[in-house]
Coordinates of C-alpha atoms in Angstrom, one line a residue:
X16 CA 33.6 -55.5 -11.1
X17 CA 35.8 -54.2 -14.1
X18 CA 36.8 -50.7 -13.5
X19 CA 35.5 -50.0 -17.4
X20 CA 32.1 -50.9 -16.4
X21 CA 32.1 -49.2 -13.3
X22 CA 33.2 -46.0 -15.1
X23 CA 30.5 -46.1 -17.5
X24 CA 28.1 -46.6 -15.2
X25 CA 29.3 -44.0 -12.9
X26 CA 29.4 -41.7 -16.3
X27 CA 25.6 -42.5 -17.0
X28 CA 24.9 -41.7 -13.3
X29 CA 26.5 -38.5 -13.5
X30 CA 25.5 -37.6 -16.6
X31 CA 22.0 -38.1 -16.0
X32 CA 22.4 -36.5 -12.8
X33 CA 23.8 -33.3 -13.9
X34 CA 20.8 -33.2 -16.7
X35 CA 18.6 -33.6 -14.1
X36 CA 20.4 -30.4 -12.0
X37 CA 20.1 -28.5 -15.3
X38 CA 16.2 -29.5 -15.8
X39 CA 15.9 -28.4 -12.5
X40 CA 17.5 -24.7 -13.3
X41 CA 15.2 -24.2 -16.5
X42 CA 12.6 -25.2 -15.3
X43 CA 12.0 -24.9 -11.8
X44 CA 11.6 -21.0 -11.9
X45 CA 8.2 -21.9 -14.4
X46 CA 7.1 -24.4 -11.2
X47 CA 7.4 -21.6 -8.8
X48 CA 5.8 -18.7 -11.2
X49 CA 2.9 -21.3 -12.0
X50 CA 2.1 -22.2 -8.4
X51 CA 2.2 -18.7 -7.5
X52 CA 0.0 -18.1 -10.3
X53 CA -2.7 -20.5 -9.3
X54 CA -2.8 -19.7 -5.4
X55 CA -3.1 -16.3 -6.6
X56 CA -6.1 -15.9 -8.3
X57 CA -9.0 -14.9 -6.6
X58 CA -11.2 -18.3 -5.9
X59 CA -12.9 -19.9 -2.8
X60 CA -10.3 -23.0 -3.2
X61 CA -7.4 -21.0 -2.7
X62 CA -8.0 -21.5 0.8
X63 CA -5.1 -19.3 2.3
X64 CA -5.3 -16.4 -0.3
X65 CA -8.6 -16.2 -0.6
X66 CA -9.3 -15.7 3.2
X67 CA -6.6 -13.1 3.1
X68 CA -8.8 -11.1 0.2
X69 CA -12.2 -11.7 1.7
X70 CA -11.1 -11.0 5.6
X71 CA -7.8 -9.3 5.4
X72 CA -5.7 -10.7 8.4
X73 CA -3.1 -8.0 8.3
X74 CA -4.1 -5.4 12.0
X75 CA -5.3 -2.5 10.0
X76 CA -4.4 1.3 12.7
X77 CA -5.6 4.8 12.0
X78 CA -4.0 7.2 13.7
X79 CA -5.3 11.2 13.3
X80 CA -3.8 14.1 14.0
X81 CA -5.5 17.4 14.9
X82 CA -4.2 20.8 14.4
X83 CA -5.3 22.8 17.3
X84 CA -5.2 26.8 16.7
X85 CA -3.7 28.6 19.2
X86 CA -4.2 31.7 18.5
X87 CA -7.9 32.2 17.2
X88 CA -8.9 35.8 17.8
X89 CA -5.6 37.0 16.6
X90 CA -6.5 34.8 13.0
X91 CA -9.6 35.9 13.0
X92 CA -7.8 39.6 13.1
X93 CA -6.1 39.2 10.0
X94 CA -2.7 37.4 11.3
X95 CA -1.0 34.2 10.3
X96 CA -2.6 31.3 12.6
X97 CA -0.4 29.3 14.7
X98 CA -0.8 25.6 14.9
X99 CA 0.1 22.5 17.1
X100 CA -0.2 19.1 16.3
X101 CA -2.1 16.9 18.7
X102 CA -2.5 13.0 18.9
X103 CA -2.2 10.8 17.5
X104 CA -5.7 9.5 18.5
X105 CA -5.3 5.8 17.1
X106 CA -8.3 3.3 15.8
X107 CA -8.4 0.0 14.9
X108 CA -9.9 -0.8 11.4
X109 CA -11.2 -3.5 10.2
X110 CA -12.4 -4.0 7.1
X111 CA -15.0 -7.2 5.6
X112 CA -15.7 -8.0 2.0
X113 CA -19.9 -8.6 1.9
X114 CA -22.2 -9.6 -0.9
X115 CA -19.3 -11.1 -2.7
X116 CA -20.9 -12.3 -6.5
X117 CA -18.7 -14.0 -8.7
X118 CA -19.6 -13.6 -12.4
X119 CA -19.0 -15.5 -15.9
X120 CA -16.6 -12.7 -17.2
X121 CA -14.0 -13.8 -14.5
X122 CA -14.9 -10.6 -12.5
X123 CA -16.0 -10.0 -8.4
X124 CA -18.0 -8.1 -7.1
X125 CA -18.3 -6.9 -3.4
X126 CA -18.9 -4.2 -1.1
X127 CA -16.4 -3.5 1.8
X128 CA -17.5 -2.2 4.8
X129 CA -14.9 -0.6 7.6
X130 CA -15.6 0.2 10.9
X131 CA -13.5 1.6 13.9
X132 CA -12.6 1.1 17.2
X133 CA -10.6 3.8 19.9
X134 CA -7.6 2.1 21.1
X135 CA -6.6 4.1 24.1
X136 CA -3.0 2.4 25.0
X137 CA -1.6 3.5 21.2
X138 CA -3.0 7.0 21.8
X139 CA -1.6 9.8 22.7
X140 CA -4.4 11.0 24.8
X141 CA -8.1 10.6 24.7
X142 CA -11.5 11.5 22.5
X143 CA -11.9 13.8 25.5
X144 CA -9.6 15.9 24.4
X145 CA -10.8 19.3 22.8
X146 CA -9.4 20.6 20.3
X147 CA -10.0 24.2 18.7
X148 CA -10.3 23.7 14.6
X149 CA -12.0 26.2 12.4
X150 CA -15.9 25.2 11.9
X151 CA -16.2 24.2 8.0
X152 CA -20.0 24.9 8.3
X153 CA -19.4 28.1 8.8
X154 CA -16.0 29.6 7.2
X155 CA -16.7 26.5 4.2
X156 CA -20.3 28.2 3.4
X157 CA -19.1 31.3 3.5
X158 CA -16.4 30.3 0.6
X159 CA -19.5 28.7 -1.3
X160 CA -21.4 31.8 -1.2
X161 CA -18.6 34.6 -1.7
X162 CA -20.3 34.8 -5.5
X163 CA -24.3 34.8 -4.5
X164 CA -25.9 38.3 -4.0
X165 CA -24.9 40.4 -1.0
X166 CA -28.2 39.9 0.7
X167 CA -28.1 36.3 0.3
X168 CA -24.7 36.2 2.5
X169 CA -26.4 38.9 4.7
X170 CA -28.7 36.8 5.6
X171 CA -26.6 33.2 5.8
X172 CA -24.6 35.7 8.8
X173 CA -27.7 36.0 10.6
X174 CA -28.7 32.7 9.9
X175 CA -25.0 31.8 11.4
X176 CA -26.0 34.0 14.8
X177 CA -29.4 32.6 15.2
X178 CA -28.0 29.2 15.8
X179 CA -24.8 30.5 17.8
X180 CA -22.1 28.9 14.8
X181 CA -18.9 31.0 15.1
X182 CA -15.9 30.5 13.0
X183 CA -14.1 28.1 15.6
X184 CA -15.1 24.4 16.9
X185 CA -13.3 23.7 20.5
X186 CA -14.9 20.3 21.0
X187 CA -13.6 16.9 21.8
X188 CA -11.6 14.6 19.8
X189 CA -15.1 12.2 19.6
X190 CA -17.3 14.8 18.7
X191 CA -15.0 16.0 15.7
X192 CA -14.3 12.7 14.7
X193 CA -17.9 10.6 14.6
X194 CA -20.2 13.7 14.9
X195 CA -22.2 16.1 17.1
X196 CA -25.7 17.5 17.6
X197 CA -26.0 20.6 15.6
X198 CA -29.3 23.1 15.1
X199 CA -27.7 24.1 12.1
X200 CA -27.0 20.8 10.4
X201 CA -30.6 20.1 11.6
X202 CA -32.0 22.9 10.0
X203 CA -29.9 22.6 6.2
X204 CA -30.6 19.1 6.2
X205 CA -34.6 19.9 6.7
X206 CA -34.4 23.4 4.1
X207 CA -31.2 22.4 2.0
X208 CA -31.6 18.5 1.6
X209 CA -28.1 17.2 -0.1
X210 CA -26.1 20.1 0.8
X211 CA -24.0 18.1 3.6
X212 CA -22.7 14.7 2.9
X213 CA -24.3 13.7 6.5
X214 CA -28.3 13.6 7.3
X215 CA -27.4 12.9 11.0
X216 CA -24.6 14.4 13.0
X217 CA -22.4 16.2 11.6
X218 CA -18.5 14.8 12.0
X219 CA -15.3 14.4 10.1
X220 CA -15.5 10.7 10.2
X221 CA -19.0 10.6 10.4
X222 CA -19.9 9.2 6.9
X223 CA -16.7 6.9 7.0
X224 CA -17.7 4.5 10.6
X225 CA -19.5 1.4 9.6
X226 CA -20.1 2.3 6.2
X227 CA -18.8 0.8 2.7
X228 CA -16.2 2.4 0.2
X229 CA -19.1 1.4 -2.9
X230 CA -19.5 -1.3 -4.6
X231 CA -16.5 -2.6 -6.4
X232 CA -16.3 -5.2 -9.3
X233 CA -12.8 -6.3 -10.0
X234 CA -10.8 -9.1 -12.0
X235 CA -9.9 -12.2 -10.4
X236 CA -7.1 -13.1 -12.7
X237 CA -8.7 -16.5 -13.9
X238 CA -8.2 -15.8 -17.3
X239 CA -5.3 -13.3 -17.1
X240 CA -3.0 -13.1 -14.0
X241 CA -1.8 -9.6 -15.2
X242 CA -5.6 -8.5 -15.0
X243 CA -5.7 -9.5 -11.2
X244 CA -7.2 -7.7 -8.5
X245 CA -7.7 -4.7 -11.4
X246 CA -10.9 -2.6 -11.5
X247 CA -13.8 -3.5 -14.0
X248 CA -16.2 -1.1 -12.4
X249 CA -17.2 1.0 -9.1
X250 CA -21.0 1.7 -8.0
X251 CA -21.6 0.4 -11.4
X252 CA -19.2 3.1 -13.5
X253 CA -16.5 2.6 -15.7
X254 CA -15.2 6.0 -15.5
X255 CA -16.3 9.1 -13.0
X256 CA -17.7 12.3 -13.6
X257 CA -16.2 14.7 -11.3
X258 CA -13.8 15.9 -13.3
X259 CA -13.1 18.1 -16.9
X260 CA -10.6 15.7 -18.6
X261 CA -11.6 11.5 -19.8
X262 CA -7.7 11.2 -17.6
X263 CA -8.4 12.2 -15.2
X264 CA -12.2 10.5 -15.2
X265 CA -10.3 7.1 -15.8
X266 CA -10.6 4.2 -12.7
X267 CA -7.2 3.1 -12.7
X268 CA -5.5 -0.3 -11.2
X269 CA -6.6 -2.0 -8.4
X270 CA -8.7 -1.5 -5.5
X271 CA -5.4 -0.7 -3.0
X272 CA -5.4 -4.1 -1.1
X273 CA -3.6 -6.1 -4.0
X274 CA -1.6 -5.9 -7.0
X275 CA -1.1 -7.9 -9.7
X276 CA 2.6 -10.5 -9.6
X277 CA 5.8 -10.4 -11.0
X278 CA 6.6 -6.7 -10.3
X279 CA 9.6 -4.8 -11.6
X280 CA 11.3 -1.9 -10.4
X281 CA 9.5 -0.1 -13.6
X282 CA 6.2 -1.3 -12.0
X283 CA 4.0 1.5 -10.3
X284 CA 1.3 0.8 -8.4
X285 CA -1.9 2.1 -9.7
X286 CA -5.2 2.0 -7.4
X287 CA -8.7 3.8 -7.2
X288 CA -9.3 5.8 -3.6
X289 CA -13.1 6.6 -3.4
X290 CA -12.1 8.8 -0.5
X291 CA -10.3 10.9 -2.7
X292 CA -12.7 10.7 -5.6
X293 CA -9.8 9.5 -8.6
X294 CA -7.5 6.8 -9.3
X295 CA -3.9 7.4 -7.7
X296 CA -0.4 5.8 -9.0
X297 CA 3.2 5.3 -6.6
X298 CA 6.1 4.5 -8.1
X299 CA 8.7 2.6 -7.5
X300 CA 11.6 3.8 -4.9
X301 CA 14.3 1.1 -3.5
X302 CA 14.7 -2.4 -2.4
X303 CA 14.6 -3.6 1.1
X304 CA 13.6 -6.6 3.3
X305 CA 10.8 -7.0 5.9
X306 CA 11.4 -9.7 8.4
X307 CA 13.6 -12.0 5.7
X308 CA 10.7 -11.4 2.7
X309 CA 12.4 -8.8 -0.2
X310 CA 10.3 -6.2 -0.8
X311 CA 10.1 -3.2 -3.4
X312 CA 8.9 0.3 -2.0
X313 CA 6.9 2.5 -4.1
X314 CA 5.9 6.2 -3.0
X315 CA 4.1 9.1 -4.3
X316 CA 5.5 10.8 -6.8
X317 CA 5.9 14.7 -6.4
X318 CA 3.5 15.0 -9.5
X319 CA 0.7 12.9 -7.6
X320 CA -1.0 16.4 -6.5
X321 CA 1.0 18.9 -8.8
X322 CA -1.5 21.5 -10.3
X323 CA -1.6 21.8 -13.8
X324 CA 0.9 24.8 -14.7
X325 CA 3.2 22.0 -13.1
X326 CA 2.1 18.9 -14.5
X327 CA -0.2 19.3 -17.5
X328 CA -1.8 15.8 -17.0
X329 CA -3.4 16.8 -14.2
X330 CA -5.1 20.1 -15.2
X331 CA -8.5 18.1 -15.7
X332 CA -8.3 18.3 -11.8
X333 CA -8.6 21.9 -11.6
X334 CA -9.2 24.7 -10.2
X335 CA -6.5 24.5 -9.0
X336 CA -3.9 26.5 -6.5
X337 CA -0.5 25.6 -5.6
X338 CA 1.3 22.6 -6.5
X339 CA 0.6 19.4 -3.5
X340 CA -3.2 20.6 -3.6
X341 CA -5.8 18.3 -4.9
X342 CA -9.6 20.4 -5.0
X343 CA -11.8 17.5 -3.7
X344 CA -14.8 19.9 -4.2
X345 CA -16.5 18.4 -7.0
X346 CA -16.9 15.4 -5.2
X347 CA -17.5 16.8 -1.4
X348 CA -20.7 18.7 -2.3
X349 CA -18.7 21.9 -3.5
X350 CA -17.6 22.5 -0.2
X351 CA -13.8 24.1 -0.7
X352 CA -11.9 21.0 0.7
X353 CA -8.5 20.2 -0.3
X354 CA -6.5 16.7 -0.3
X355 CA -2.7 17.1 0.6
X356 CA 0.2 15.0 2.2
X357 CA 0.8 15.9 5.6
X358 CA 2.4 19.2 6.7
X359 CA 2.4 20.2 3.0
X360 CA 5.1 17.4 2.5
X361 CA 6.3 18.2 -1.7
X362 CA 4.0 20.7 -1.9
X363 CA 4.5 24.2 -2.9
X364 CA 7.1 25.8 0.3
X365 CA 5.2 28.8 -0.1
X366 CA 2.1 27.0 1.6
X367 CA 4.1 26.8 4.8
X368 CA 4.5 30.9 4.9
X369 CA 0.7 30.8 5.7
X370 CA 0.7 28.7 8.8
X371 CA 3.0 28.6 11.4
X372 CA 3.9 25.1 13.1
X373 CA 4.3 22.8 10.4
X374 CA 7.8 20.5 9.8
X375 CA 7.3 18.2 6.9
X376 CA 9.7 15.2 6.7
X377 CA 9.4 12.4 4.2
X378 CA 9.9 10.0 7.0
X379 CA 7.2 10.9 9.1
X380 CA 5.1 12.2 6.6
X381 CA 5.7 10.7 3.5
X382 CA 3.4 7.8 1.7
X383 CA 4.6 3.9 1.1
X384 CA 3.9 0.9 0.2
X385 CA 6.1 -2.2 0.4
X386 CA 4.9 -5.2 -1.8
X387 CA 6.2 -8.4 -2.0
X388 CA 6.9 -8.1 -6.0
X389 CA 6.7 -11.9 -7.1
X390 CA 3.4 -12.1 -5.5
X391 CA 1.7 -8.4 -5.5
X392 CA 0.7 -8.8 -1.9
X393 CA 1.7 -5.3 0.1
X394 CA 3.8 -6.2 3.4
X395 CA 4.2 -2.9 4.9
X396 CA 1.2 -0.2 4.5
X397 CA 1.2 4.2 5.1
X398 CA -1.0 6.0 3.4
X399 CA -0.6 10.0 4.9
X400 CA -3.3 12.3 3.9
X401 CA -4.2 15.4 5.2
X402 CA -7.6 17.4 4.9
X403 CA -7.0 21.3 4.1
X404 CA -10.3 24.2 4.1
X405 CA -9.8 26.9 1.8
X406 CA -11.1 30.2 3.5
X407 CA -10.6 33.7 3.4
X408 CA -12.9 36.8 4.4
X409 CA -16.5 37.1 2.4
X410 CA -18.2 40.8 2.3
X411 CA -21.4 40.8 4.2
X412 CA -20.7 37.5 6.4
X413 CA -19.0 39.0 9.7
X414 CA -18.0 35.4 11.0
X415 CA -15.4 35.6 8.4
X416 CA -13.8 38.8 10.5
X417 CA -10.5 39.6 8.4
X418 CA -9.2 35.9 8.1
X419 CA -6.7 36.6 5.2
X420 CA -6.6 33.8 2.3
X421 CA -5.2 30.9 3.4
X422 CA -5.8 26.7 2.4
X423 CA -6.0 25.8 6.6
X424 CA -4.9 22.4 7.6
X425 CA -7.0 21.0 10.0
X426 CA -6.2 17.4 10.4
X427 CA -4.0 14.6 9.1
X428 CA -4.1 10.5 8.9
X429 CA -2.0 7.6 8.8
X430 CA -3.8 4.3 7.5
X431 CA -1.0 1.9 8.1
X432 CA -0.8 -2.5 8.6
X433 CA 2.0 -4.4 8.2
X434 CA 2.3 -8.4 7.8
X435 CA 2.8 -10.0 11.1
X436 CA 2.3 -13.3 13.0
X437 CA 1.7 -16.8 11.4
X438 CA 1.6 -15.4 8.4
X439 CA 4.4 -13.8 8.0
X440 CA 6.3 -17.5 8.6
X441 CA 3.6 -18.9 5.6
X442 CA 4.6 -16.5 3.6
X443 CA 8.3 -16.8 4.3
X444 CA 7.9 -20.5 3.9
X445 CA 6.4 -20.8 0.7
X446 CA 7.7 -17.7 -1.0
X447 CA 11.2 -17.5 -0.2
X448 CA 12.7 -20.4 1.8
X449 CA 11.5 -23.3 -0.9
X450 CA 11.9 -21.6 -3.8
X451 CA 16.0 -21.3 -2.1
X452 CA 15.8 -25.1 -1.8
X453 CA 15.0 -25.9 -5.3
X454 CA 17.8 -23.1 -6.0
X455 CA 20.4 -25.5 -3.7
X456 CA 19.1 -28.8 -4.9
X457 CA 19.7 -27.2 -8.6
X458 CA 23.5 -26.6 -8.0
X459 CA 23.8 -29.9 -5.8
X460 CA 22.3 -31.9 -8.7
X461 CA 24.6 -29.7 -10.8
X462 CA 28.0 -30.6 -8.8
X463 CA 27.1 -33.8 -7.9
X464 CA 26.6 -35.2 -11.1
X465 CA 29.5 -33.5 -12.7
X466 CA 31.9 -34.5 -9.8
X467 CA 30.7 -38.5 -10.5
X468 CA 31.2 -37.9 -14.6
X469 CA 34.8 -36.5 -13.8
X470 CA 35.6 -39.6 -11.1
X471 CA 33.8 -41.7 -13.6
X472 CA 36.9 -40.4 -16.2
X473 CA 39.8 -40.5 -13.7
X474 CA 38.7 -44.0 -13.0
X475 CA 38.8 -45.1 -16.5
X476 CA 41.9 -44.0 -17.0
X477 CA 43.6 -44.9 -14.1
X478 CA 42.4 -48.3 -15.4
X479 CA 44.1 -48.1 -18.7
X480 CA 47.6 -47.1 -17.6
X481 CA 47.9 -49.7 -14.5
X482 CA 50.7 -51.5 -15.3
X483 CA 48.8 -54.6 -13.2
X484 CA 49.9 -56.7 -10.2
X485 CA 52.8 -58.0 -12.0
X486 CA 55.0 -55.2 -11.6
X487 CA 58.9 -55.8 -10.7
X488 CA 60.0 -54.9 -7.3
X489 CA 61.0 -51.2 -7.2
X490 CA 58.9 -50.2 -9.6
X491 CA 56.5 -47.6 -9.4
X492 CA 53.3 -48.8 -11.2
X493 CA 51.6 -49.4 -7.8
X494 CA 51.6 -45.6 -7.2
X495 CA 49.2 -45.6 -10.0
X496 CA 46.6 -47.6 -8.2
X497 CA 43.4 -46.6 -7.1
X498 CA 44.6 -47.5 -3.7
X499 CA 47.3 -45.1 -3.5
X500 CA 46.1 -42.5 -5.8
X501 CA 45.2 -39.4 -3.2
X502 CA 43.7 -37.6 -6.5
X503 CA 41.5 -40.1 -8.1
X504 CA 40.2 -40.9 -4.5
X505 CA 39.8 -37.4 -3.8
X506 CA 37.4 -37.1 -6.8
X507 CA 35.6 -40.0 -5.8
X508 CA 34.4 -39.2 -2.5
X509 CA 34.0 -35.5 -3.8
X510 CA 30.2 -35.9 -5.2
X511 CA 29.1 -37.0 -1.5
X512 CA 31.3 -34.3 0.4
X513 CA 29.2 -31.7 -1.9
X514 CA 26.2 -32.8 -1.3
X515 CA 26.7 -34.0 2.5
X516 CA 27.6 -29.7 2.5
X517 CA 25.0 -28.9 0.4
X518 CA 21.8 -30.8 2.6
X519 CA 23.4 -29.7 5.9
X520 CA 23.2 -25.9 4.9
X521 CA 21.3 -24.3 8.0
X522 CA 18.7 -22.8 5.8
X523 CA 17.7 -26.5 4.5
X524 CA 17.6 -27.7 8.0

């Protein structure tokens, strides 16, 4: 074949090749966003993703931990109570989306129902265990009725003594947790109908075992992938009515499972917690990687439960005390109930110089969430909260002795799942190993065709000055041939060498 031909053609191959790389470059990042895109959105032919929303996969723990008073009678004296932490006492959760509708508007809706199950080889003891907390029927009344006439709280102290209620619980772990038999619930629920949360027993987790978190109508990012997984509505609201500002009244972001694609670190992750009766936002913290997926971590910002002399945003939330205090009253039937991080973590330091025993550390106490940013789906899940009683000693209601004023810690949780198993290698298939072949095919399109244009010119050339077969003994026109010449054969067999290196990178394998 004439070398001239053979060039060109080579030329045409690369070039062609090389355009093909560069096609590849452009526009294979708009491939991946697109298919992301459509196995995203929230639809019963999205087999995999929609399983994962409907019957989240992901092993779902509670852990709790009680803080046991040690010293009792001497709080009840006037001093500052001593604390230990005890537990964790660990559940399983699992969670179910039922009475899923889909509507025209390209909205969901569904109610989620959790239940719980004791797992006994993650705990660190047993619901046996009895723990002495102080009794919220008793010192959490006695806060509600510190402003009613003196013989009203005259006669809630005998009311108090009739049925035997004294300012301490030491019960078990399963009692505290999922309820006990109480005369006095028995009686308010029969006289005071709505005053506790519970019509049954009467338990810190009572209300929250096989129950539902409301019915929640969100976006399934049909029309708008940026509008994904994002609350329309909750129990048939659009905004709440516990508290005194429309901000703090707004249901913001997502329902906490899901967020929206294509995060960047100045992405935050807004959600709406029914359990803590407002709409909640982390921000973003540092990069990492989770079993070969990147990740982006996002935490609570110190301003999540600042008061409002602190952060003026969130003075619709009050009354309020010290900054890392959220009042949760309005919403828990007045009783004085407070919402904090664990051990007071960035809250106020001067909360700690009213309890003894408490170490805060962002590690162990500290919120997260790691989320998968191209995709929205959270990887690695801790949400800390702890639950706080605000008491202090009421004239005319003896059980109060001289407690001295004091927001009391009585127990902390850690809801936390991570991505594991079979999944996690989908997931790391699909999201981050193919989208790194299409980046190597790009550049071995790329090299390959520019290695055969640049053979395709040496060999052209190399054509053009031959001085042919004719050549006198002695001289040196042969060292021009393609033969002898180590650099145009070099460049020839350079476009397979690439790619031979390329294809038989171990991640492509």
């Amino acid at each position: 074949m004439n070398k001239s031909k053979l060039a060109i053609g080579l030329f045409v191959a690369g070039t062609l090749t090389a355009v093909f790389g560069l096609v590849i470059l452009f526009v294979g990042p708009i491939i991946i966003d697109d298919q992301i895109v459509k196995n995203l959105v929230i639809d019963p032919e999205n087999e995999l993703s929609y399983t994962m929303w409907k019957d989240i996969p992901v092993p779902f723990f509670m852990s709790v931990y009680f803080f046991n008073i040690l010293n009792p009678t001497e709080f009840l004296a006037g001093e500052i109570p001593m604390v230990e932490q005890r537990g964790p006492y660990v559940y399983r959760k699992r969670l179910q989306k039922q009475n899923i509708t889909f509507h025209p508007n390209h909205t969901v809706s569904y109610l989620e129902y959790r239940s719980y199950f004791f797992e006994p080889s993650m705990s660190v003891g047993n619901e046996s265990d009895v723990v002495t907390i102080p009794n919220m029927l008793v010192l959490g009344a006695a806060v509600m009725m510190d402003n009613m006439p003196h013989a009203v709280r005259l006669l809630l102290s005998a009311t108090f003594k009739s049925f035997k209620e004294g300012p301490f619980l030491s019960k078990s772990v399963g009692e505290l947790m999922w309820g006990y038999d109480s005369k006095l619930v028995d009686f308010l629920n029969k006289w005071f109908p709505g005053m506790l949360p519970s019509t049954g027993k009467f338990g810190l987790f009572s209300e929250f075992n096989n129950s539902n978190t409301g019915m929640f109508t969100v976006h399934t990012g049909k029309d708008d992938i940026r509008l994904i997984h994002k609350v329309n509505s909750w129990n048939g609201l659009t905004k709440l009515i516990y508290w005194k500002t429309p901000q703090c009244n707004m249901i913001n972001g997502t329902a906490g499972q899901m967020w929206p694609p294509f995060m960047t670190k100045e992405s935050t992750l807004p959600f709406y917690s029914p359990d803590a009766c407002r709409s909640l936002e982390l921000v973003y913290q540092r990069e990492g990687i989770m079993k070969g997926i990147p990740l982006y971590r996002f935490v609570a910002p110190k301003t999540m439960f600042a008061n409002g002399s602190d952060y003026a945003p969130n003075e619709g939330f009050c009354p309020c005390r010290q900054s890392g205090l959220l009042n949760v009253s309005s919403c828990r039937s007045n009783a004085p109930v407070f919402i904090s991080q664990p051990h007071f973590y960035n809250a106020d330091p001067v909360l700690l110089d009213y309890v003894q025993g408490l170490q805060p550390t962002e590690d162990e106490h500290g919120l997260f969430i790691d989320i998968h940013p191209e995709t929205g789906v959270p990887l690695n899940v801790s949400i800390r909260l702890q639950l706080n009683l605000y008491m202090k000693k009421v004239s005319g209601i003896t059980e109060t002795g001289k407690i001295s004023e004091v927001v009391m810690p009585m127990i902390w949780f850690e809801e936390n799942g991570y991505m594991d198993g079979a999944i996690v290698k989908t997931f790391h298939t699909n999201l981050v190993l193919l989208p790194m072949v299409m980046v190597y095919m790009q550049y071995c399109f790329l090299g390959l065709g520019l290695a055969t244009v640049l053979g395709a010119v040496l060999l052209h050339y190399s054509g053009k000055f031959s001085p042919g077969p004719a050549s006198a003994p002695g001289d040196f026109g042969d060292l021009h041939s393609d033969q002898y010449s180590p650099v145009n054969r070099e460049v020839q067999d350079y476009p397979g060498w690439f790619c031979s290196l390329v294809v038989s990178h171990p991640i492509l394998q």
